[in-house]
Amino acid sequence: MTTISLIQGASKGIGLQFCRSLLSRDSQSVVIATCRSPDKASELLKLQSDVPNRLHIHQLDVTKTADIENVCNKTTENCGRLDLLINSAGMLHPSGKGETSLRDVTEEGLSQTFATNTIGPLIMAKYFAPLLKKGNGDIGRQPSKHTGVLVNMSAKVGSITDNGLGGWYSYRLSKAALNMTTKNLSIELGRGKNKITCISLHPGTVDTDLSRPYHKGVPKLFSTEESIRMMLEVIDSLSIEDTGKFFTYDRTELSF
Ligand SMILES: NC(=O)c1ccc[n+]([C@@H]2O[C@H](COP(=O)([O-])OP(=O)(O)OC[C@H]3O[C@@H](n4cnc5c(N)ncnc54)[C@H](OP(=O)(O)O)[C@@H]3O)[C@@H](O)[C@H]2O)c1
């Protein structure tokens, strides 16, 4: 059966590579890719020209509920269900660099980062959960005992247990709150007959614009291809027993 995935934040980096990999590994799969400015997403448009019937691009700023509702209505009308949702859009800080100390913290920096990294993914879940409840359950280990899978792209630095260095207030706080979002969703969406497996996933340090200022000295910098290949293995291994967990790219379970 055709798999229908929605990648939120698909213009570049990890989200774009998820689109590429999902489309190339299964010639039947359909991907709905959302981004803020489709006209400027040249790589995504190029990918669409290769598979025009299987890649659908929609405008969606994750900080705007009206955009989310609009794409949800289109997906309901065109597809009637969803098997996989990946909330990939994210930001380190509006400046592009994490705060190094308390004096760099601003209300504006915190609110923009939370709006994108935490509130957006939760509103996405609110709108798309009914479609994931109608999913075909093909994503994940069989029998998966779920209808759909929801993945929130998190970050190891959002682990409170793992925080030994401090700094990066906006990013760390927003990802820790995103992990709580995953946990809460897993409880509510794990009830009833049609269940959704919800996880937080850390991609490793990946060669993208987001991590670019920090590449120097990174012990292992993954290409987007490597990271997504490993993360798809994690997603393929999921069943409802895994819901609410925080995994790394190699399926190690992280503490919140
Ligand atoms: N790269 C890493 O090493 C790393 C490590 C840990 C976790 N992560 C997480 O992985 C995810 C993807 O990051 P990346 O490395 O691929 O970063 P990236 O290359 O900088 O891409 C970020 C994506 O988020 C989108 N975005 C930002 N604000 C948005 C908004 N309001 N609405 C919709 N889209 C928005 C960007 O779209 P525009 O093109 O419109 O700006 C872009 O597509 C993030 O959640 C990040 O926190 C990455």
Coordinates of C-alpha atoms and ligand atoms in Angstrom, one line a residue:
M1 CA 0.0 0.0 0.0
T2 CA 1.2 3.6 -0.7
T3 CA 2.8 5.3 2.2
I4 CA 1.9 9.0 2.7
S5 CA 4.3 11.1 4.7
L6 CA 4.3 14.8 5.6
I7 CA 7.6 16.5 6.1
Q8 CA 7.2 19.9 7.8
G9 CA 10.2 22.1 7.3
A10 CA 11.3 20.6 3.9
S11 CA 13.1 23.5 2.2
K12 CA 16.6 22.4 3.1
G13 CA 18.8 20.4 5.5
I14 CA 17.3 17.4 7.3
G15 CA 13.7 18.0 6.1
L16 CA 14.7 18.1 2.4
Q17 CA 16.8 14.9 2.7
F18 CA 13.9 13.1 4.4
C19 CA 11.8 14.0 1.3
R20 CA 14.5 12.7 -1.1
S21 CA 15.1 9.5 0.9
L22 CA 11.4 8.6 1.4
L23 CA 10.7 9.2 -2.3
S24 CA 13.7 7.2 -3.6
R25 CA 13.4 4.2 -1.3
D26 CA 9.8 3.3 -2.4
S27 CA 8.6 4.1 -5.9
Q28 CA 4.9 4.2 -4.7
S29 CA 5.4 6.6 -1.7
V30 CA 3.8 10.0 -1.6
V31 CA 5.4 12.9 0.2
I32 CA 3.7 16.1 1.3
A33 CA 6.5 18.7 1.8
T34 CA 5.8 22.0 3.6
C35 CA 7.9 25.1 3.8
R36 CA 7.6 28.8 4.4
S37 CA 8.5 29.9 0.9
P38 CA 8.0 27.2 -1.8
D39 CA 9.1 29.6 -4.6
K40 CA 12.5 30.0 -3.0
A41 CA 12.9 26.2 -2.1
S42 CA 14.9 25.5 -5.3
E43 CA 16.2 22.0 -4.3
L44 CA 12.7 20.9 -3.3
L45 CA 11.2 22.2 -6.6
K46 CA 14.0 20.4 -8.5
L47 CA 13.0 17.2 -6.6
Q48 CA 9.4 17.7 -7.5
S49 CA 10.2 18.0 -11.2
D50 CA 11.6 14.4 -11.0
V51 CA 8.5 13.0 -9.3
P52 CA 5.6 15.4 -10.0
N53 CA 2.9 13.0 -9.0
R54 CA 4.4 11.9 -5.7
L55 CA 5.8 15.1 -4.2
H56 CA 3.2 17.7 -3.2
I57 CA 4.6 21.1 -1.9
H58 CA 2.5 23.4 0.3
Q59 CA 3.3 26.7 1.9
L60 CA 3.3 26.4 5.7
D61 CA 5.0 28.7 8.3
V62 CA 4.8 26.5 11.4
T63 CA 4.3 29.6 13.6
K64 CA 1.0 30.3 11.8
T65 CA -2.0 28.2 12.7
A66 CA -4.0 29.3 9.6
D67 CA -1.2 27.8 7.4
I68 CA -1.4 24.5 9.4
E69 CA -5.2 24.4 9.1
N70 CA -5.0 25.1 5.4
V71 CA -2.6 22.2 4.7
C72 CA -4.5 19.9 6.9
N73 CA -7.7 20.7 4.9
K74 CA -5.9 20.0 1.6
T75 CA -4.4 16.7 3.0
T76 CA -7.8 15.6 4.2
E77 CA -9.4 16.3 0.8
N78 CA -6.6 14.9 -1.3
C79 CA -5.3 11.9 0.8
G80 CA -7.8 11.3 3.6
R81 CA -5.1 9.8 5.8
L82 CA -1.4 10.2 6.8
D83 CA 1.0 7.5 7.8
L84 CA 4.0 9.5 9.0
L85 CA 4.5 13.1 10.1
I86 CA 7.9 14.5 10.7
N87 CA 8.2 17.9 12.4
S88 CA 11.6 19.0 11.1
A89 CA 11.6 22.8 11.0
G90 CA 13.7 24.3 13.8
M91 CA 16.0 27.1 14.7
L92 CA 18.9 27.6 17.1
H93 CA 18.1 31.2 17.8
P94 CA 17.0 34.1 15.6
S95 CA 20.6 35.3 15.5
G96 CA 21.8 31.9 14.2
K97 CA 23.9 31.3 17.4
G98 CA 22.9 30.0 20.8
E99 CA 23.2 32.3 23.8
T100 CA 26.6 31.8 25.5
S101 CA 25.5 33.4 28.8
L102 CA 22.5 34.9 30.6
R103 CA 23.3 38.4 29.3
D104 CA 22.5 37.3 25.7
V105 CA 19.0 36.1 26.7
T106 CA 16.1 38.1 25.3
E107 CA 12.3 37.7 25.4
E108 CA 12.2 38.0 21.6
G109 CA 14.8 35.3 21.1
L110 CA 13.1 32.9 23.4
S111 CA 9.6 33.5 22.0
Q112 CA 10.6 33.1 18.3
T113 CA 12.6 29.9 19.1
F114 CA 9.7 28.5 21.2
A115 CA 7.2 29.4 18.5
T116 CA 9.1 27.4 15.8
N117 CA 10.6 24.5 17.9
T118 CA 7.8 23.8 20.4
I119 CA 4.5 25.5 19.8
G120 CA 4.5 24.8 16.0
P121 CA 5.0 21.0 16.3
L122 CA 2.2 20.8 19.0
I123 CA -0.3 22.7 16.8
M124 CA 0.8 20.4 13.9
A125 CA -0.1 17.4 16.1
K126 CA -3.5 18.9 17.0
Y127 CA -4.5 19.2 13.3
F128 CA -2.9 16.1 11.9
A129 CA -3.6 13.6 14.7
P130 CA -7.0 12.7 13.2
L131 CA -5.4 11.9 9.8
L132 CA -2.6 9.8 11.5
K133 CA -5.3 7.9 13.3
K134 CA -6.6 6.8 9.8
G135 CA -3.0 5.8 8.7
N136 CA -2.4 2.3 7.3
G137 CA 0.1 1.3 10.0
D138 CA 2.7 0.3 7.4
I139 CA 5.4 2.5 8.9
G140 CA 7.4 0.7 11.6
R141 CA 8.0 -2.8 12.7
Q142 CA 5.2 -5.2 11.8
P143 CA 2.8 -5.7 13.5
S144 CA 3.3 -2.1 14.6
K145 CA 0.0 -1.9 16.5
H146 CA -0.3 1.8 15.5
T147 CA -2.0 3.5 12.6
G148 CA 0.6 6.3 12.2
V149 CA 3.9 7.7 13.5
L150 CA 4.7 11.2 14.6
V151 CA 8.4 12.3 14.8
N152 CA 9.5 15.5 16.5
M153 CA 13.0 16.4 15.5
S154 CA 14.6 17.2 18.8
A155 CA 18.2 17.6 19.9
K156 CA 20.4 15.9 22.5
V157 CA 21.1 19.3 24.0
G158 CA 17.4 19.4 25.0
S159 CA 18.0 16.6 27.5
I160 CA 18.0 18.0 31.0
T161 CA 19.9 15.0 32.3
D162 CA 22.7 15.4 29.7
N163 CA 23.1 19.2 30.2
G164 CA 26.7 19.6 31.5
L165 CA 27.6 22.8 29.8
G166 CA 24.7 25.3 30.1
G167 CA 24.2 28.1 27.6
W168 CA 22.0 27.9 24.5
Y169 CA 19.0 28.9 26.6
S170 CA 16.4 29.3 23.9
Y171 CA 17.3 26.1 22.0
R172 CA 17.8 23.9 25.1
L173 CA 14.6 25.1 26.7
S174 CA 12.5 24.8 23.5
K175 CA 13.7 21.3 22.8
A176 CA 13.2 20.1 26.4
A177 CA 9.6 21.4 26.1
L178 CA 9.3 19.7 22.7
N179 CA 10.3 16.5 24.5
M180 CA 7.5 17.0 27.0
T181 CA 5.2 17.7 24.1
T182 CA 6.2 14.2 22.6
K183 CA 5.5 12.6 26.0
N184 CA 2.1 14.2 26.5
L185 CA 1.1 13.4 22.9
S186 CA 2.2 9.8 23.4
I187 CA -0.2 9.4 26.3
E188 CA -3.3 11.0 24.6
L189 CA -2.7 9.6 21.2
G190 CA -1.8 6.1 22.6
R191 CA -5.4 5.7 23.8
G192 CA -8.2 4.0 22.0
K193 CA -8.3 1.6 19.1
N194 CA -6.3 3.7 16.6
K195 CA -3.0 4.6 18.2
I196 CA -0.2 6.9 17.1
T197 CA 3.4 6.2 18.0
C198 CA 5.1 9.6 19.0
I199 CA 8.8 10.0 19.4
S200 CA 11.5 12.6 19.8
L201 CA 14.5 12.0 17.6
H202 CA 18.1 13.4 17.8
P203 CA 19.7 13.3 14.3
G204 CA 23.4 13.6 15.5
T205 CA 25.4 16.7 14.5
V206 CA 24.5 17.0 10.8
D207 CA 26.1 19.1 8.1
T208 CA 23.4 21.8 7.7
D209 CA 23.0 25.6 7.9
L210 CA 21.8 25.3 11.5
S211 CA 24.9 23.6 12.8
R212 CA 27.4 25.4 10.5
P213 CA 28.8 27.8 13.1
Y214 CA 29.7 24.8 15.3
H215 CA 31.3 22.3 12.9
K216 CA 34.8 22.9 14.1
G217 CA 35.9 20.3 16.7
V218 CA 32.8 18.1 16.2
P219 CA 34.0 14.5 16.7
K220 CA 31.5 13.2 14.1
L221 CA 29.7 15.4 11.6
F222 CA 27.1 13.4 9.6
S223 CA 26.0 14.2 6.1
T224 CA 22.3 14.6 5.8
E225 CA 22.2 11.3 3.7
E226 CA 23.9 9.4 6.6
S227 CA 21.8 10.8 9.3
I228 CA 18.5 10.3 7.5
R229 CA 19.4 6.7 6.5
M230 CA 20.0 5.9 10.2
M231 CA 16.9 7.8 11.4
L232 CA 14.7 6.0 8.8
E233 CA 16.0 2.7 10.3
V234 CA 14.8 3.9 13.7
I235 CA 11.4 4.9 12.3
D236 CA 11.1 1.6 10.5
S237 CA 11.8 -0.2 13.8
L238 CA 9.0 1.5 15.8
S239 CA 5.9 0.0 17.3
I240 CA 3.5 1.4 19.9
E241 CA 5.7 0.0 22.7
D242 CA 8.2 2.8 21.8
T243 CA 5.8 5.7 22.1
G244 CA 6.9 8.6 24.2
K245 CA 10.6 7.9 23.9
F246 CA 13.6 10.0 23.0
F247 CA 15.9 8.3 20.6
T248 CA 19.2 9.1 18.9
Y249 CA 19.9 8.3 15.2
D250 CA 21.4 4.9 16.3
R251 CA 18.3 4.0 18.4
T252 CA 20.0 4.7 21.7
E253 CA 17.4 5.9 24.2
L254 CA 18.1 9.3 25.7
S255 CA 17.0 10.5 29.1
F256 CA 14.7 13.5 29.2
Ligands
LIG1 N1 21.8 20.0 12.1 C1 22.1 19.5 13.3 O1 23.2 19.2 13.6 C2 20.9 19.2 14.2 C3 21.2 18.6 15.5 C4 20.2 18.4 16.4 C5 18.9 18.7 16.0 N2 18.6 19.2 14.8 C6 17.2 19.6 14.5 O2 16.9 19.1 13.2 C7 15.8 19.9 12.6 C8 16.2 20.3 11.2 O3 17.4 21.2 11.3 P1 18.4 21.3 10.1 O4 19.7 21.0 10.6 O5 17.9 20.7 8.9 O6 18.4 22.9 9.9 P2 18.4 23.9 8.6 O7 19.1 23.3 7.5 O8 18.7 25.2 9.2 O9 16.8 23.9 8.3 C9 15.9 24.4 9.1 C10 14.5 24.3 8.4 O10 13.5 24.8 9.3 C11 12.7 25.7 8.5 N3 12.0 26.7 9.3 C12 12.6 27.6 10.2 N4 11.6 28.3 10.7 C13 10.4 27.9 10.2 C14 9.1 28.3 10.3 N5 8.7 29.3 11.1 N6 8.1 27.6 9.5 C15 8.5 26.6 8.7 N7 9.8 26.2 8.5 C16 10.7 26.9 9.2 C17 13.7 26.3 7.5 O11 12.9 26.9 6.5 P3 13.4 28.2 5.7 O12 14.1 27.7 4.5 O13 12.1 28.9 5.3 O14 14.2 29.0 6.6 C18 14.5 25.1 7.1 O15 13.8 24.3 6.2 C19 15.7 21.1 13.6 O16 14.5 20.9 14.4 C20 16.9 21.1 14.4 O17 16.7 21.6 15.7 C21 19.6 19.5 13.9

